[in-house]
Amino acid sequence: MKPRAMTGAYALAHCLVDFSCAFLAFRVLLPAGDRVSLLLVYNFCAFALQMPIGLLADRLDRSGALAGLGCCLTALAYLPMPAMGAAVLAGVGNALFHVGGGLEVLNGAGRRCAALGPFVSPGAVGLWLGGLWGRGGQLDLLLPPLLCAGAGAALVLLRRRLFFDGPRCAPFSLPSRKRLLPLAALLLVVVLRSCVGMAVSFPWRDVGLWPVLLVPALAAGKAAGGVLADRLGVQKTALFSLAGAAVCFCLGDRPALGLAAVFLFNMTMPLTLWAAARLLPGAKGFSFGLLTFGLFLGFLPVCLGSGALSLTPRAGAAACVLSFVLLLPGLREAAS
């Protein structure tokens, strides 16, 4: 199977895994216990654990099997058990899938960036649908785990028989000292994007149909970033997206421009993943996990503040400027 078809398969599985986790959280976990503790434990397992799992994946070089195992563990979290145990199991399953699927897509993409956006963007759609139907829908509780387990089995079978057998990771190695600072800057960019994405509050966020368009804008931005980077180059794409996002955030009181800010701001997601993998060619799994650890760090102020943290759109504009300053050294080093 060609790399594009492989990316599509992992993108669909990504949507299903995140959908299953969000549906489980809103239908089963959050009504059953302390919301803050459950969210904290789930997000730690789902995002922070991707860093050590990434190191393991780099050593084992069995990324397809890890992705399939992650799907199956997520499905097993639906079995009757204490809420905290289900949160841990779903989080670990999510982490295994993200690292395994991310490595498969990174290896299949080679030097190109375009595949990363379509892989990561369906996750936002899956989370939104899972939360929506988990809170008030009539979807049967058995359907998400069946879909998730089926996706895991399909990934393992297809990877063995049909998937593109592209270049694998380089022999395992950790970064040289001169690349530590650009990697740390990329991590900070992800922390900023995570925190701003959850904490920026638009005045129209609860008005009409505009809030419904936030998720498509976010997902489309992630998908478009990699495609544009392959055409314009990563540095020009970063400048275009973050400068445009800063302007649109300043005018974010208008719904259309606020949506444009979300779209443009999230275009940097595939750029950071691509740059980190280029800086760590012998530890791509670790690079993927390092940046998802940044997502967890950005989530902490919002979670521990019990939703009290709220940023204005102008704070989002400042984050765009700071993100570009931090992102540029890593992109330059990765492109060299």
Short mmCIF file of C-alpha atoms in Angstrom, two decimals:
data_model
loop_
_atom_site.label_atom_id
_atom_site.label_comp_id
_atom_site.label_asym_id
_atom_site.label_seq_id
_atom_site.Cartn_x
_atom_site.Cartn_y
_atom_site.Cartn_z
CA MET A 1 0.00 0.00 0.00
CA LYS A 2 1.32 3.44 -0.87
CA PRO A 3 2.37 5.93 1.85
CA ARG A 4 -0.74 8.08 1.25
CA ALA A 5 -3.05 5.13 1.85
CA MET A 6 -1.08 4.21 4.97
CA THR A 7 -1.40 7.77 6.26
CA GLY A 8 -5.14 7.66 5.57
CA ALA A 9 -5.52 4.40 7.48
CA TYR A 10 -3.66 5.73 10.50
CA ALA A 11 -5.58 9.01 10.32
CA LEU A 12 -8.89 7.14 10.47
CA ALA A 13 -7.62 5.01 13.36
CA HIS A 14 -6.46 8.19 15.12
CA CYS A 15 -9.98 9.59 14.89
CA LEU A 16 -11.46 6.37 16.27
CA VAL A 17 -9.00 6.12 19.17
CA ASP A 18 -9.53 9.71 20.28
CA PHE A 19 -13.28 9.34 19.77
CA SER A 20 -13.32 6.23 21.96
CA CYS A 21 -11.28 7.91 24.71
CA ALA A 22 -13.45 11.05 24.76
CA PHE A 23 -16.69 9.02 24.67
CA LEU A 24 -15.46 6.86 27.57
CA ALA A 25 -14.45 9.94 29.56
CA PHE A 26 -17.75 11.78 29.21
CA ARG A 27 -20.12 8.80 29.31
CA VAL A 28 -18.43 6.70 32.03
CA LEU A 29 -15.42 8.21 33.80
CA LEU A 30 -16.26 11.82 34.65
CA PRO A 31 -19.72 11.07 36.09
CA ALA A 32 -18.15 8.38 38.30
CA GLY A 33 -15.43 10.24 40.18
CA ASP A 34 -13.37 13.36 40.76
CA ARG A 35 -13.15 15.10 37.38
CA VAL A 36 -9.83 16.87 37.97
CA SER A 37 -8.04 13.74 39.21
CA LEU A 38 -9.38 11.57 36.39
CA LEU A 39 -8.52 14.13 33.70
CA LEU A 40 -5.05 14.62 35.16
CA VAL A 41 -4.29 10.89 35.29
CA TYR A 42 -5.72 10.24 31.82
CA ASN A 43 -3.80 13.09 30.21
CA PHE A 44 -0.58 12.11 31.97
CA CYS A 45 -0.86 8.56 30.64
CA ALA A 46 -1.99 9.66 27.17
CA PHE A 47 0.57 12.41 26.60
CA ALA A 48 3.43 12.42 29.13
CA LEU A 49 4.00 8.65 28.80
CA GLN A 50 4.58 9.01 25.07
CA MET A 51 8.13 10.12 25.80
CA PRO A 52 9.33 6.86 27.46
CA ILE A 53 7.13 4.83 25.10
CA GLY A 54 8.82 6.63 22.20
CA LEU A 55 12.23 5.54 23.48
CA LEU A 56 10.97 1.95 23.69
CA ALA A 57 9.56 2.18 20.16
CA ASP A 58 12.90 3.43 18.83
CA ARG A 59 14.62 0.41 20.36
CA LEU A 60 12.04 -2.19 19.30
CA ASP A 61 11.28 -0.82 15.81
CA ARG A 62 7.79 -2.36 15.98
CA SER A 63 5.73 0.78 15.53
CA GLY A 64 2.86 -0.88 13.65
CA ALA A 65 2.39 -3.45 16.41
CA LEU A 66 2.46 -0.72 19.07
CA ALA A 67 -0.26 1.21 17.24
CA GLY A 68 -2.47 -1.89 17.02
CA LEU A 69 -1.86 -2.71 20.69
CA GLY A 70 -2.82 0.85 21.61
CA CYS A 71 -6.17 0.50 19.84
CA CYS A 72 -6.89 -2.75 21.65
CA LEU A 73 -5.96 -1.39 25.10
CA THR A 74 -8.24 1.58 24.51
CA ALA A 75 -11.07 -0.84 23.72
CA LEU A 76 -10.32 -2.87 26.89
CA ALA A 77 -10.78 0.26 29.01
CA TYR A 78 -14.53 -0.16 28.41
CA LEU A 79 -14.58 -3.36 30.50
CA PRO A 80 -16.15 -3.02 33.97
CA MET A 81 -13.48 -1.66 36.33
CA PRO A 82 -12.85 1.31 38.67
CA ALA A 83 -12.90 4.67 36.90
CA MET A 84 -9.24 5.38 37.68
CA GLY A 85 -8.16 2.04 36.22
CA ALA A 86 -10.12 2.71 33.04
CA ALA A 87 -8.53 6.18 32.78
CA VAL A 88 -5.05 4.65 33.04
CA LEU A 89 -5.78 1.90 30.52
CA ALA A 90 -7.36 4.27 27.99
CA GLY A 91 -4.51 6.75 28.43
CA VAL A 92 -1.79 4.14 27.93
CA GLY A 93 -3.63 2.77 24.90
CA ASN A 94 -3.87 6.27 23.44
CA ALA A 95 -0.15 6.85 24.03
CA LEU A 96 0.86 3.56 22.40
CA PHE A 97 -1.26 4.30 19.34
CA HIS A 98 0.04 7.84 18.92
CA VAL A 99 3.68 6.82 19.15
CA GLY A 100 3.30 3.76 16.91
CA GLY A 101 1.13 5.51 14.33
CA GLY A 102 3.25 8.65 14.41
CA LEU A 103 6.41 6.65 13.77
CA GLU A 104 4.83 4.79 10.87
CA VAL A 105 3.76 8.07 9.25
CA LEU A 106 7.11 9.76 9.93
CA ASN A 107 9.03 6.86 8.38
CA GLY A 108 6.74 6.70 5.37
CA ALA A 109 6.94 10.47 4.83
CA GLY A 110 10.71 10.58 4.50
CA ARG A 111 11.85 14.21 4.25
CA ARG A 112 8.36 15.52 3.49
CA CYS A 113 6.03 17.20 5.96
CA ALA A 114 2.63 16.91 4.26
CA ALA A 115 1.60 13.53 5.75
CA LEU A 116 1.93 14.70 9.35
CA GLY A 117 -1.00 17.13 9.19
CA PRO A 118 -3.58 14.63 7.91
CA PHE A 119 -2.41 12.14 10.54
CA VAL A 120 -2.73 14.45 13.56
CA SER A 121 -5.77 16.51 12.53
CA PRO A 122 -8.50 13.79 12.76
CA GLY A 123 -7.75 13.45 16.46
CA ALA A 124 -9.41 16.81 17.15
CA VAL A 125 -12.51 15.70 15.26
CA GLY A 126 -12.61 12.41 17.17
CA LEU A 127 -12.29 14.16 20.53
CA TRP A 128 -15.08 16.59 19.68
CA LEU A 129 -17.48 13.89 18.45
CA GLY A 130 -16.67 11.61 21.38
CA GLY A 131 -17.33 14.41 23.85
CA LEU A 132 -20.51 15.45 22.06
CA TRP A 133 -22.04 11.98 21.92
CA GLY A 134 -20.62 10.96 25.27
CA ARG A 135 -22.39 13.84 27.01
CA GLY A 136 -25.81 13.53 25.46
CA GLY A 137 -26.03 11.13 22.56
CA GLN A 138 -27.78 7.79 22.33
CA LEU A 139 -24.81 5.88 20.90
CA ASP A 140 -24.50 2.36 22.31
CA LEU A 141 -21.62 1.95 24.76
CA LEU A 142 -20.40 -1.15 22.90
CA LEU A 143 -19.84 0.55 19.54
CA PRO A 144 -16.71 2.65 20.30
CA PRO A 145 -14.65 -0.25 21.74
CA LEU A 146 -15.69 -2.54 18.87
CA LEU A 147 -14.62 0.06 16.30
CA CYS A 148 -11.36 0.67 18.16
CA ALA A 149 -10.49 -3.02 18.49
CA GLY A 150 -11.37 -3.57 14.83
CA ALA A 151 -9.08 -0.71 13.83
CA GLY A 152 -6.24 -2.20 15.85
CA ALA A 153 -6.61 -5.62 14.28
CA ALA A 154 -6.84 -4.11 10.79
CA LEU A 155 -3.68 -2.04 11.32
CA VAL A 156 -1.64 -5.07 12.39
CA LEU A 157 -2.87 -7.23 9.48
CA LEU A 158 -2.52 -4.51 6.86
CA ARG A 159 0.90 -3.45 8.09
CA ARG A 160 2.18 -6.96 7.68
CA ARG A 161 0.65 -7.66 4.27
CA LEU A 162 -0.06 -4.49 2.36
CA PHE A 163 1.49 -1.36 3.83
CA PHE A 164 4.30 0.50 2.20
CA ASP A 165 7.62 -0.78 3.53
CA GLY A 166 9.36 2.57 3.64
CA PRO A 167 12.64 3.57 5.25
CA ARG A 168 12.88 2.74 8.93
CA CYS A 169 14.41 4.79 11.71
CA ALA A 170 18.13 5.39 11.68
CA PRO A 171 20.13 3.44 14.28
CA PHE A 172 19.17 4.61 17.76
CA SER A 173 20.98 7.70 18.98
CA LEU A 174 20.29 10.66 21.27
CA PRO A 175 20.75 14.29 20.19
CA SER A 176 24.07 16.08 20.08
CA ARG A 177 24.54 19.00 22.45
CA LYS A 178 24.12 21.61 19.74
CA ARG A 179 20.61 20.30 19.01
CA LEU A 180 19.38 20.34 22.61
CA LEU A 181 18.54 24.06 22.58
CA PRO A 182 16.47 23.92 19.34
CA LEU A 183 14.64 20.87 20.70
CA ALA A 184 13.87 22.67 23.95
CA ALA A 185 12.55 25.63 21.94
CA LEU A 186 10.28 23.32 19.93
CA LEU A 187 8.97 21.87 23.19
CA LEU A 188 8.11 25.38 24.43
CA VAL A 189 6.26 26.11 21.18
CA VAL A 190 4.04 23.09 21.78
CA VAL A 191 3.46 24.08 25.42
CA LEU A 192 2.33 27.52 24.24
CA ARG A 193 0.06 26.11 21.54
CA SER A 194 -1.52 23.68 23.98
CA CYS A 195 -2.17 26.27 26.68
CA VAL A 196 -3.42 28.96 24.29
CA GLY A 197 -5.67 26.48 22.48
CA MET A 198 -7.46 25.59 25.71
CA ALA A 199 -7.38 28.93 27.52
CA VAL A 200 -8.09 31.62 24.89
CA SER A 201 -11.70 32.74 25.18
CA PHE A 202 -13.47 34.42 22.28
CA PRO A 203 -16.54 36.57 23.08
CA TRP A 204 -18.56 34.67 20.47
CA ARG A 205 -17.61 31.20 21.73
CA ASP A 206 -21.17 30.49 22.91
CA VAL A 207 -23.05 32.34 20.18
CA GLY A 208 -24.98 30.56 17.42
CA LEU A 209 -23.15 28.07 15.22
CA TRP A 210 -19.75 29.75 15.41
CA PRO A 211 -18.42 27.49 18.22
CA VAL A 212 -19.18 24.42 16.09
CA LEU A 213 -16.74 25.70 13.46
CA LEU A 214 -13.83 25.90 15.90
CA VAL A 215 -12.98 22.19 15.63
CA PRO A 216 -13.01 22.09 11.79
CA ALA A 217 -10.84 25.23 11.76
CA LEU A 218 -8.36 23.64 14.16
CA ALA A 219 -8.24 20.32 12.27
CA ALA A 220 -7.97 22.00 8.87
CA GLY A 221 -5.10 24.16 10.11
CA LYS A 222 -3.13 21.12 11.25
CA ALA A 223 -3.76 19.38 7.93
CA ALA A 224 -2.84 22.41 5.83
CA GLY A 225 0.40 23.24 7.64
CA GLY A 226 2.36 20.27 6.33
CA VAL A 227 1.08 20.61 2.76
CA LEU A 228 2.05 24.29 2.63
CA ALA A 229 5.44 23.57 4.20
CA ASP A 230 6.33 21.17 1.37
CA ARG A 231 5.47 23.88 -1.17
CA LEU A 232 6.82 27.04 0.47
CA GLY A 233 9.36 25.65 2.91
CA VAL A 234 8.98 25.32 6.65
CA GLN A 235 10.35 28.75 7.59
CA LYS A 236 8.12 30.68 5.18
CA THR A 237 5.13 28.63 6.29
CA ALA A 238 5.86 29.38 9.95
CA LEU A 239 6.15 33.10 9.21
CA PHE A 240 2.95 33.15 7.15
CA SER A 241 0.89 31.16 9.64
CA LEU A 242 2.04 32.83 12.86
CA ALA A 243 2.07 36.39 11.50
CA GLY A 244 -1.40 35.88 10.07
CA ALA A 245 -2.60 34.27 13.29
CA ALA A 246 -1.27 37.19 15.37
CA VAL A 247 -3.19 39.70 13.25
CA CYS A 248 -6.37 37.62 13.35
CA PHE A 249 -6.12 37.11 17.12
CA CYS A 250 -5.95 40.90 17.57
CA LEU A 251 -9.22 41.12 15.63
CA GLY A 252 -10.63 37.96 17.20
CA ASP A 253 -13.80 39.66 18.47
CA ARG A 254 -15.12 39.07 14.95
CA PRO A 255 -16.02 35.36 14.60
CA ALA A 256 -14.63 34.85 11.09
CA LEU A 257 -11.25 36.33 12.04
CA GLY A 258 -11.18 34.38 15.29
CA LEU A 259 -11.68 31.17 13.32
CA ALA A 260 -8.91 32.25 10.94
CA ALA A 261 -6.63 32.76 13.94
CA VAL A 262 -7.32 29.21 15.17
CA PHE A 263 -6.72 27.82 11.66
CA LEU A 264 -3.43 29.66 11.15
CA PHE A 265 -2.11 29.09 14.67
CA ASN A 266 -2.50 25.33 14.39
CA MET A 267 -0.63 25.13 11.09
CA THR A 268 2.60 24.90 13.11
CA MET A 269 1.68 21.47 14.54
CA PRO A 270 3.14 19.39 11.68
CA LEU A 271 6.11 21.78 11.44
CA THR A 272 7.18 21.08 15.02
CA LEU A 273 6.75 17.31 14.58
CA TRP A 274 8.75 17.35 11.34
CA ALA A 275 11.55 19.49 12.81
CA ALA A 276 11.87 17.37 15.98
CA ALA A 277 12.09 14.16 13.92
CA ARG A 278 14.76 15.75 11.68
CA LEU A 279 16.76 16.81 14.74
CA LEU A 280 16.51 13.28 16.17
CA PRO A 281 16.74 10.94 13.16
CA GLY A 282 17.83 8.07 15.41
CA ALA A 283 15.07 8.64 17.99
CA LYS A 284 11.95 9.71 16.11
CA GLY A 285 9.68 8.02 18.61
CA PHE A 286 11.29 9.98 21.44
CA SER A 287 10.97 13.21 19.43
CA PHE A 288 7.26 12.55 18.95
CA GLY A 289 6.82 11.80 22.64
CA LEU A 290 8.82 14.84 23.68
CA LEU A 291 6.41 17.16 21.88
CA THR A 292 3.32 15.41 23.23
CA PHE A 293 4.81 15.89 26.69
CA GLY A 294 4.60 19.59 25.81
CA LEU A 295 0.86 19.14 25.23
CA PHE A 296 0.57 17.76 28.75
CA LEU A 297 2.54 20.67 30.23
CA GLY A 298 0.27 23.14 28.45
CA PHE A 299 -2.77 21.29 29.78
CA LEU A 300 -1.65 21.50 33.43
CA PRO A 301 -2.41 25.20 34.12
CA VAL A 302 -5.91 24.79 32.68
CA CYS A 303 -6.63 21.55 34.54
CA LEU A 304 -5.20 22.56 37.92
CA GLY A 305 -6.87 25.94 37.66
CA SER A 306 -10.21 24.10 37.43
CA GLY A 307 -11.06 26.00 34.26
CA ALA A 308 -10.33 29.40 35.85
CA LEU A 309 -7.47 30.20 33.45
CA SER A 310 -8.76 32.38 30.65
CA LEU A 311 -6.69 34.30 28.10
CA THR A 312 -7.81 37.09 25.81
CA PRO A 313 -7.31 36.84 22.03
CA ARG A 314 -4.56 39.47 22.35
CA ALA A 315 -2.67 37.05 24.58
CA GLY A 316 -2.98 34.59 21.71
CA ALA A 317 -1.37 37.18 19.41
CA ALA A 318 1.57 37.54 21.82
CA ALA A 319 1.91 33.75 21.91
CA CYS A 320 2.16 33.74 18.10
CA VAL A 321 5.08 36.17 18.14
CA LEU A 322 6.88 34.24 20.88
CA SER A 323 6.22 30.95 19.07
CA PHE A 324 7.87 32.22 15.90
CA VAL A 325 10.96 33.36 17.81
CA LEU A 326 11.22 29.94 19.47
CA LEU A 327 10.38 27.94 16.34
CA LEU A 328 12.82 29.53 13.92
CA PRO A 329 16.11 28.06 15.30
CA GLY A 330 14.69 24.53 15.27
CA LEU A 331 13.37 24.88 11.72
CA ARG A 332 16.70 26.25 10.49
CA GLU A 333 18.66 23.45 12.15
CA ALA A 334 16.24 20.80 10.86
CA ALA A 335 16.35 22.11 7.31
CA SER A 336 20.16 22.29 7.20
#
